[in-house]
Coordinates of C-alpha atoms and ligand atoms in Angstrom, one line a residue:
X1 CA -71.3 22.0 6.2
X2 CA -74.0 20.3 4.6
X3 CA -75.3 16.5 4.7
X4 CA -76.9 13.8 3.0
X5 CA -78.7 10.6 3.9
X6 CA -77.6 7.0 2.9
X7 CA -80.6 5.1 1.3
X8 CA -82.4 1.1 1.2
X9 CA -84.4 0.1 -0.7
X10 CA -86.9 -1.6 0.9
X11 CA -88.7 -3.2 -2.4
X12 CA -88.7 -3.1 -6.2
X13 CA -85.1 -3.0 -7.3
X14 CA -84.4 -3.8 -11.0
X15 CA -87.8 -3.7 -11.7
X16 CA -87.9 -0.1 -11.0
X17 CA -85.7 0.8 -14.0
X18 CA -88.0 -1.2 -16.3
X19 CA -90.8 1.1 -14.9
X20 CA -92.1 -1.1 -12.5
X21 CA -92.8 1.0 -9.0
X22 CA -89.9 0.9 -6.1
X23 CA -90.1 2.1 -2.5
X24 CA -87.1 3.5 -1.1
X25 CA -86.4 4.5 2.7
X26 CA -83.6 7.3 3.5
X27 CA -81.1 6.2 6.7
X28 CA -81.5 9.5 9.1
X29 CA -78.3 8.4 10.5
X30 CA -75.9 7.5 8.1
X31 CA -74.7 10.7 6.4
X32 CA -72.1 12.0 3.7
X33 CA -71.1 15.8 4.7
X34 CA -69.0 18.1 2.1
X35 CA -68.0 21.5 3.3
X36 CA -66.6 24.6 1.1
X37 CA -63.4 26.5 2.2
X38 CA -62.3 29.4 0.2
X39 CA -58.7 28.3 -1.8
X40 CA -57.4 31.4 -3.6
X41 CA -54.0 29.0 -4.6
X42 CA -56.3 27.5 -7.6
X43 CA -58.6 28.8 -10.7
X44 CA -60.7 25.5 -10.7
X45 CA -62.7 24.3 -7.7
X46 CA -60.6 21.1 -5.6
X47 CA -62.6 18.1 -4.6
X48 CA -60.6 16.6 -1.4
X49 CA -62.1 13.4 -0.8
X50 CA -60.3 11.1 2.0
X51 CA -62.5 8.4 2.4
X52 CA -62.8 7.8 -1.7
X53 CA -59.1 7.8 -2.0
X54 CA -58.2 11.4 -4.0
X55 CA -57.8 15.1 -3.5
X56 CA -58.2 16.3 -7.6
X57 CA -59.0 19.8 -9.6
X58 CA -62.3 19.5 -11.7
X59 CA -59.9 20.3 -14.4
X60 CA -57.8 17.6 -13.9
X61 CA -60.6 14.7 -13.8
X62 CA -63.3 16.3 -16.3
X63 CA -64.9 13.0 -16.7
X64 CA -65.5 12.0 -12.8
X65 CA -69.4 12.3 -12.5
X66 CA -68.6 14.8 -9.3
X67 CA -66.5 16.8 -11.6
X68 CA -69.3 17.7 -14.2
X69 CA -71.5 18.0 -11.4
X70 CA -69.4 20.9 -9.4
X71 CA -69.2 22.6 -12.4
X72 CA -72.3 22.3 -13.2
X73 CA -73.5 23.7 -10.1
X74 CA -70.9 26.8 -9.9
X75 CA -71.7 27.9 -13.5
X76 CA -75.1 27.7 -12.7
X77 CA -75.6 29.6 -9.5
X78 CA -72.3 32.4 -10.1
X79 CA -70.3 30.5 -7.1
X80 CA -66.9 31.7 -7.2
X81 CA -64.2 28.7 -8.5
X82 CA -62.0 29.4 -6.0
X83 CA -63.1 26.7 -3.7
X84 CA -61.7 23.3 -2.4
X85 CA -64.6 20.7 -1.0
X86 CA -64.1 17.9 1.2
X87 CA -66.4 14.9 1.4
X88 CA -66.6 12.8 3.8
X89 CA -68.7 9.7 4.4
X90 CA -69.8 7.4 6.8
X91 CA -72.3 5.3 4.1
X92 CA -70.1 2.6 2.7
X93 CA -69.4 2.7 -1.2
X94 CA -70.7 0.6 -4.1
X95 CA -72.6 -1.3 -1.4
X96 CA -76.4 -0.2 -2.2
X97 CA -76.7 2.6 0.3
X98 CA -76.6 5.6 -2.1
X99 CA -73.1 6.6 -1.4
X100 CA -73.2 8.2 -4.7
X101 CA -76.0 10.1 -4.6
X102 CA -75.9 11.1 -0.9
X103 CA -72.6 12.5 -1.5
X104 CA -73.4 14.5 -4.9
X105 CA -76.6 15.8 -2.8
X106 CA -74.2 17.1 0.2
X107 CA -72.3 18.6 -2.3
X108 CA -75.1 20.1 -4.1
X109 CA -76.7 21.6 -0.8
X110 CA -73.6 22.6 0.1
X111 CA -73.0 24.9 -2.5
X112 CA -76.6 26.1 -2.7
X113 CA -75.8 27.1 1.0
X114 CA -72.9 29.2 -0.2
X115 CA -74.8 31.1 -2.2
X116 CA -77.7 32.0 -0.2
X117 CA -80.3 30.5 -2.8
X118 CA -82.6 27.2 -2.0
X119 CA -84.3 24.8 -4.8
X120 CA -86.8 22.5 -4.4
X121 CA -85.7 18.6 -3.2
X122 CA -86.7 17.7 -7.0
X123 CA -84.9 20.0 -8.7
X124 CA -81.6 18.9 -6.2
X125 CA -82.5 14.8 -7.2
X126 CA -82.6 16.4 -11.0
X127 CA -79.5 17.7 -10.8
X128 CA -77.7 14.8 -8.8
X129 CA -79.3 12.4 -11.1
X130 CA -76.6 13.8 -14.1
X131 CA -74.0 12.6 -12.0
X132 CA -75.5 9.6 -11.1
X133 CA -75.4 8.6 -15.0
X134 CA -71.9 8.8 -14.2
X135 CA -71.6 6.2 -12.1
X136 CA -74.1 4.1 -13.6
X137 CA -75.1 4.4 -16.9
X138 CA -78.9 3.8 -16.8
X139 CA -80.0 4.9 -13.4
X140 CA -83.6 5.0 -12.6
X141 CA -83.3 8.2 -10.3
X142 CA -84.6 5.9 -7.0
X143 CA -81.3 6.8 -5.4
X144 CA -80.7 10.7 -6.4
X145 CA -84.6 11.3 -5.1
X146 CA -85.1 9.7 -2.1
X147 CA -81.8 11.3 -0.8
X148 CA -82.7 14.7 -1.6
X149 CA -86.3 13.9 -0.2
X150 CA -85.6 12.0 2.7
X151 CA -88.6 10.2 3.6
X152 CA -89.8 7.1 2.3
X153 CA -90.6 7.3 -1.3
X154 CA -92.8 5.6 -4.0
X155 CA -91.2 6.0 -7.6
X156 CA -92.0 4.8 -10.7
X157 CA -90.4 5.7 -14.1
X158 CA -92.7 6.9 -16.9
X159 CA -92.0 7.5 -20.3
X160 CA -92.2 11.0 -21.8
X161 CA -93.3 12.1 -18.8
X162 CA -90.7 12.7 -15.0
X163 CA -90.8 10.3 -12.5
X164 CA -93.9 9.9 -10.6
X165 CA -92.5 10.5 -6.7
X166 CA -95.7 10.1 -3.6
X167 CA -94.3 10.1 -0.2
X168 CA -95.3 6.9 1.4
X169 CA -97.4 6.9 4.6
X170 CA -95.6 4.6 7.1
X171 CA -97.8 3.8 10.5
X172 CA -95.3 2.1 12.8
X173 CA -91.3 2.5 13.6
X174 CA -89.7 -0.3 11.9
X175 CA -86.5 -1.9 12.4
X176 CA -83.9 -3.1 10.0
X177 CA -80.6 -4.5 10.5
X178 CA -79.0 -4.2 7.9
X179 CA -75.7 -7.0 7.3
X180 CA -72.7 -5.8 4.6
X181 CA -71.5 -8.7 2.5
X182 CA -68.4 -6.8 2.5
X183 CA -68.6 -7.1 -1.5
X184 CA -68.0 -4.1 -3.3
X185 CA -70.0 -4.5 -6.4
X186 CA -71.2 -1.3 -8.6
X187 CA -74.4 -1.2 -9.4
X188 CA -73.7 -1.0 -13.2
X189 CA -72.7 -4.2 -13.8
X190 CA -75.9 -6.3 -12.5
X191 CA -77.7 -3.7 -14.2
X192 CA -75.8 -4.1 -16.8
X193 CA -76.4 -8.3 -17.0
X194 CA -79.7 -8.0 -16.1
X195 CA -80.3 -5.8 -19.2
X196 CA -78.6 -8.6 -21.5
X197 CA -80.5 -11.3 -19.8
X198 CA -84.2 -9.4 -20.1
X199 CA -83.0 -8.8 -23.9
X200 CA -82.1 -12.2 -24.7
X201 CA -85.9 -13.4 -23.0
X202 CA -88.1 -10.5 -23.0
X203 CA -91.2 -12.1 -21.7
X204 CA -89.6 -14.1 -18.8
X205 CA -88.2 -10.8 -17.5
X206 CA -91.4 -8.9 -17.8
X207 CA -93.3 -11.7 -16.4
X208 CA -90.6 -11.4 -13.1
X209 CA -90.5 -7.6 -12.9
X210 CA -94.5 -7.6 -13.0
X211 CA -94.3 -9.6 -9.9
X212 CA -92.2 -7.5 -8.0
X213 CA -94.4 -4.7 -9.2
X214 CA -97.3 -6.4 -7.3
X215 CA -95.4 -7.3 -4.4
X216 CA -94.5 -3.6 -3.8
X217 CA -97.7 -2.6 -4.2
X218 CA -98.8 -5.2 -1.5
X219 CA -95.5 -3.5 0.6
X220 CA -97.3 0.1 0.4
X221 CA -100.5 -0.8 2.0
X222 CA -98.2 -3.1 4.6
X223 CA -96.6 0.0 5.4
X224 CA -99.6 2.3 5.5
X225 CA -101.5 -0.6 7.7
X226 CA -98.5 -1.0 9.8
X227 CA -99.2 -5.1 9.1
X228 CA -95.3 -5.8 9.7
X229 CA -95.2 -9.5 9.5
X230 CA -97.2 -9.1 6.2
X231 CA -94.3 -6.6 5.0
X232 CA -91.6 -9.1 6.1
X233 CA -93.3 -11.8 4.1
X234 CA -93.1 -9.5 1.1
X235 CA -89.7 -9.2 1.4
X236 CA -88.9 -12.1 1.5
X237 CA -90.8 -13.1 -1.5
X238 CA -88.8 -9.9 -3.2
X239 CA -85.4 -11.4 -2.4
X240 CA -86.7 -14.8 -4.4
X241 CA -87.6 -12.6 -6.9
X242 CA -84.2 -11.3 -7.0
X243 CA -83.0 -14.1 -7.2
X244 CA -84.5 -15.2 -9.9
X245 CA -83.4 -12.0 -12.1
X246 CA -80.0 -12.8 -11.6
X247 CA -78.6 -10.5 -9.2
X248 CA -78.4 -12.2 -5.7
X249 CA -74.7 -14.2 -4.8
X250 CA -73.6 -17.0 -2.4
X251 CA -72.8 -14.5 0.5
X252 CA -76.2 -12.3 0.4
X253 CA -78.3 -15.8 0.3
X254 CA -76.5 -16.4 3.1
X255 CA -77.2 -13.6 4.9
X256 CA -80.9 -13.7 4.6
X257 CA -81.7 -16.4 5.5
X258 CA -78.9 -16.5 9.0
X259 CA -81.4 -13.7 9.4
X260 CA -84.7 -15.2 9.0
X261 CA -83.2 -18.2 11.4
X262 CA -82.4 -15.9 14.1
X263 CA -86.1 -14.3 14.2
X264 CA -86.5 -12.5 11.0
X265 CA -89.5 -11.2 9.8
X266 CA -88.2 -11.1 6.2
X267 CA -85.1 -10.3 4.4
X268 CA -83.6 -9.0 1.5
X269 CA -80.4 -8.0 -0.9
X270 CA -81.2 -4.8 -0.8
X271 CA -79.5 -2.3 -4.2
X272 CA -77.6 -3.4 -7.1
X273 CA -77.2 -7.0 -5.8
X274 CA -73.7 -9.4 -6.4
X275 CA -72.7 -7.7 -2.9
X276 CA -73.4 -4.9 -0.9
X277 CA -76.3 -4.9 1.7
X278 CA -79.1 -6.9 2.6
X279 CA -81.5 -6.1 5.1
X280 CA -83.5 -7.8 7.4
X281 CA -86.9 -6.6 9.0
X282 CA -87.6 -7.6 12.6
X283 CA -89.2 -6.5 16.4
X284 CA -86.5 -4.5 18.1
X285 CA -86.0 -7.3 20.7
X286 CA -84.2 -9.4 18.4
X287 CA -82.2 -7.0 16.2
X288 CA -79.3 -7.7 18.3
X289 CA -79.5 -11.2 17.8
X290 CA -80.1 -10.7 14.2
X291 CA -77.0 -8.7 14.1
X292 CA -74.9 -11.0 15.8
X293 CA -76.0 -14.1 13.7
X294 CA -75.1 -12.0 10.5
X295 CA -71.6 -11.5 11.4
X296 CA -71.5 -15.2 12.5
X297 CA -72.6 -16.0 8.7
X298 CA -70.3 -13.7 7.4
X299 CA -71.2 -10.3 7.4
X300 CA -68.1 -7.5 8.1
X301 CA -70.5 -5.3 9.4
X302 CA -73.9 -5.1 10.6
X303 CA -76.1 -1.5 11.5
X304 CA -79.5 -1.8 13.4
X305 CA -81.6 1.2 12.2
X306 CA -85.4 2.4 12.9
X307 CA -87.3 4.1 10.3
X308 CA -89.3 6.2 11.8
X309 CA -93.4 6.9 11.5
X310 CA -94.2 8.7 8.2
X311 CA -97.0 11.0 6.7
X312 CA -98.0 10.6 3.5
X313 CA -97.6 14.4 1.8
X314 CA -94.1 16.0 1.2
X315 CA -93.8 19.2 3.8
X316 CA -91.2 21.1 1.8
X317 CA -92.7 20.7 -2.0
Ligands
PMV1 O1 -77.4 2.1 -6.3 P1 -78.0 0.8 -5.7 O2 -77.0 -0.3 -5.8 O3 -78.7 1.0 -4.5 O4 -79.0 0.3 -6.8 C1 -80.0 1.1 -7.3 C2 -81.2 0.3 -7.6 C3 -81.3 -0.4 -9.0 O5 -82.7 -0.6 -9.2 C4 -80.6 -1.7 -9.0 C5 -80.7 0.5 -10.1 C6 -81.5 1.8 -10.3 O6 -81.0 2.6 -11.0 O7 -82.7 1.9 -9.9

């Protein structure tokens, strides 16, 4: 069996795919698995996926981004088709946490396991991004890297040149609660709106994704400082931000700011935006408080989680 993390992203969202830089945090403890059992009954590899609703042959769904991604893989590495994988997943879907990528990443170490070889966490995030197109269109590759990295990344899209990816040096634990809207929203379609509205008025959406830019910039040296109030701040400021773009809703406003009256250091959507996740930064003492006033405002489920201290150099690149 092999696993993937569920991701946040802690600032820069939207911004990110208009090459503006993004930070993104990997959740240790909220995981997709797949596993690979041997099915002689079948020429085409199965895809049994419970919690996502379907059991299906590659064949039979050639255009599901996990699909082209399976096969991919198979042709790519000689693994035999004569395989059925189950996925199953504890990071809820369409709400901002990487679902998509974190499963497409199990799957992807999964098979690598299989056949005894190992690739670098780039070349995995390369590969998962395909599918990610899949599911979204224009993907900046945020998602597909920090899940196969899994420690806190810095990532900026270039053009004509890949990604730039740092590892992002964090000096104290922090502590999120994170609140679900309960909204299932896929991330294409404020992408989607937010790519018609930055068309239709170039210069206002430049001027907004430049400010986010130097708001995450601010967030790095927060992190690297371990100045967590000035982070929270930041945050907050982000989520205005967000607002402004276009992507925030009546239930995630909400939610941040139930947080920031129950102690909050900051809070945030955190993703696509319309629904999904927001998260809220705050001292451990009151995440439980935090937590409980999110569900009072609304939330359908609420997750305290602690990112843990972080060096700033990749170990296994
Ligand atoms: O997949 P989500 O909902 O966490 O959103 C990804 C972040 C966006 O910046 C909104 C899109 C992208 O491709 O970077």
């Amino acid at each position: 069996m092999a696993t993937a993390p569920a991701k946040l992203i802690l600032c820069g969202e939207h911004a990110v795919v208009y090459g503006r830089p993004a930070i993104a945090l990997p959740l240790a403890d909220v995981r997709a698995t797949a596993t690979v059992t041997a099915n002689y009954s079948t020429n085409e590899p199965i895809i049994n996926a419970p919690d996502l609703g379907g059991r299906w042959s590659i064949a039979e769904r050639p255009d599901d981004p996990l699909s082209g991604l399976v096969k991919t893989v198979i042709e790519r590495f000689g693994i035999s088709p004569q395989i059925e994988i189950t996925i199953r997943s504890a990071i809820p879907i369409a709400s901002g946490m990487g679902s998509g990528a974190a499963i497409a990443t199990a799957i992807v170490r999964e098979l690598l396991a299989l056949s005894g070889q190992t690739l670098p966490p780039a070349v995995i995030a390369g590969l998962v991004y395909e599918s990610e197109r899949g599911y979204h269109g224009t993907p900046s590759g945020i998602d597909n890297t920090v899940v196969a990295f899994e420690q806190p990344i810095w990532f900026q899209r270039r053009s004509n040149l890949p990604p730039l990816i740092e590892p992002v040096a964090i000096n104290v634990p922090l502590t999120f609660v994170v609140g679900d809207t309960g909204i299932r929203s896929p991330t294409r379609l404020p992408v989607g709106a937010v790519r018609e509205r930055w068309q239709a008025d170039p210069v206002r959406y430049e001027a907004l994704f430049d400010q986010v830019a130097a708001l995450v910039v601010a967030a790095r040296e927060a992190l690297a400082t371990g100045d967590v109030p000035a982070l929270g701040h930041l945050l907050n400021t982000n989520h205005e931000l967000l607002r402004e773009i276009g992507v925030s809703s009546t239930e995630l406003d909400q939610l941040t700011a139930a947080a920031c009256a129950a102690g909050a250091l900051g809070a945030k959507l955190a993703g696509g935006g319309w629904g999904g996740v927001m998260i809220a930064l705050t001292t451990p003492d009151r995440a439980t408080d935090i937590a409980t006033a999110l569900r009072a405002a609304g939330a359908t489920n609420t997750l305290v989680t602690t990112i843990a201290p972080a060096a700033a150099f990749f170990p296994d690149r």
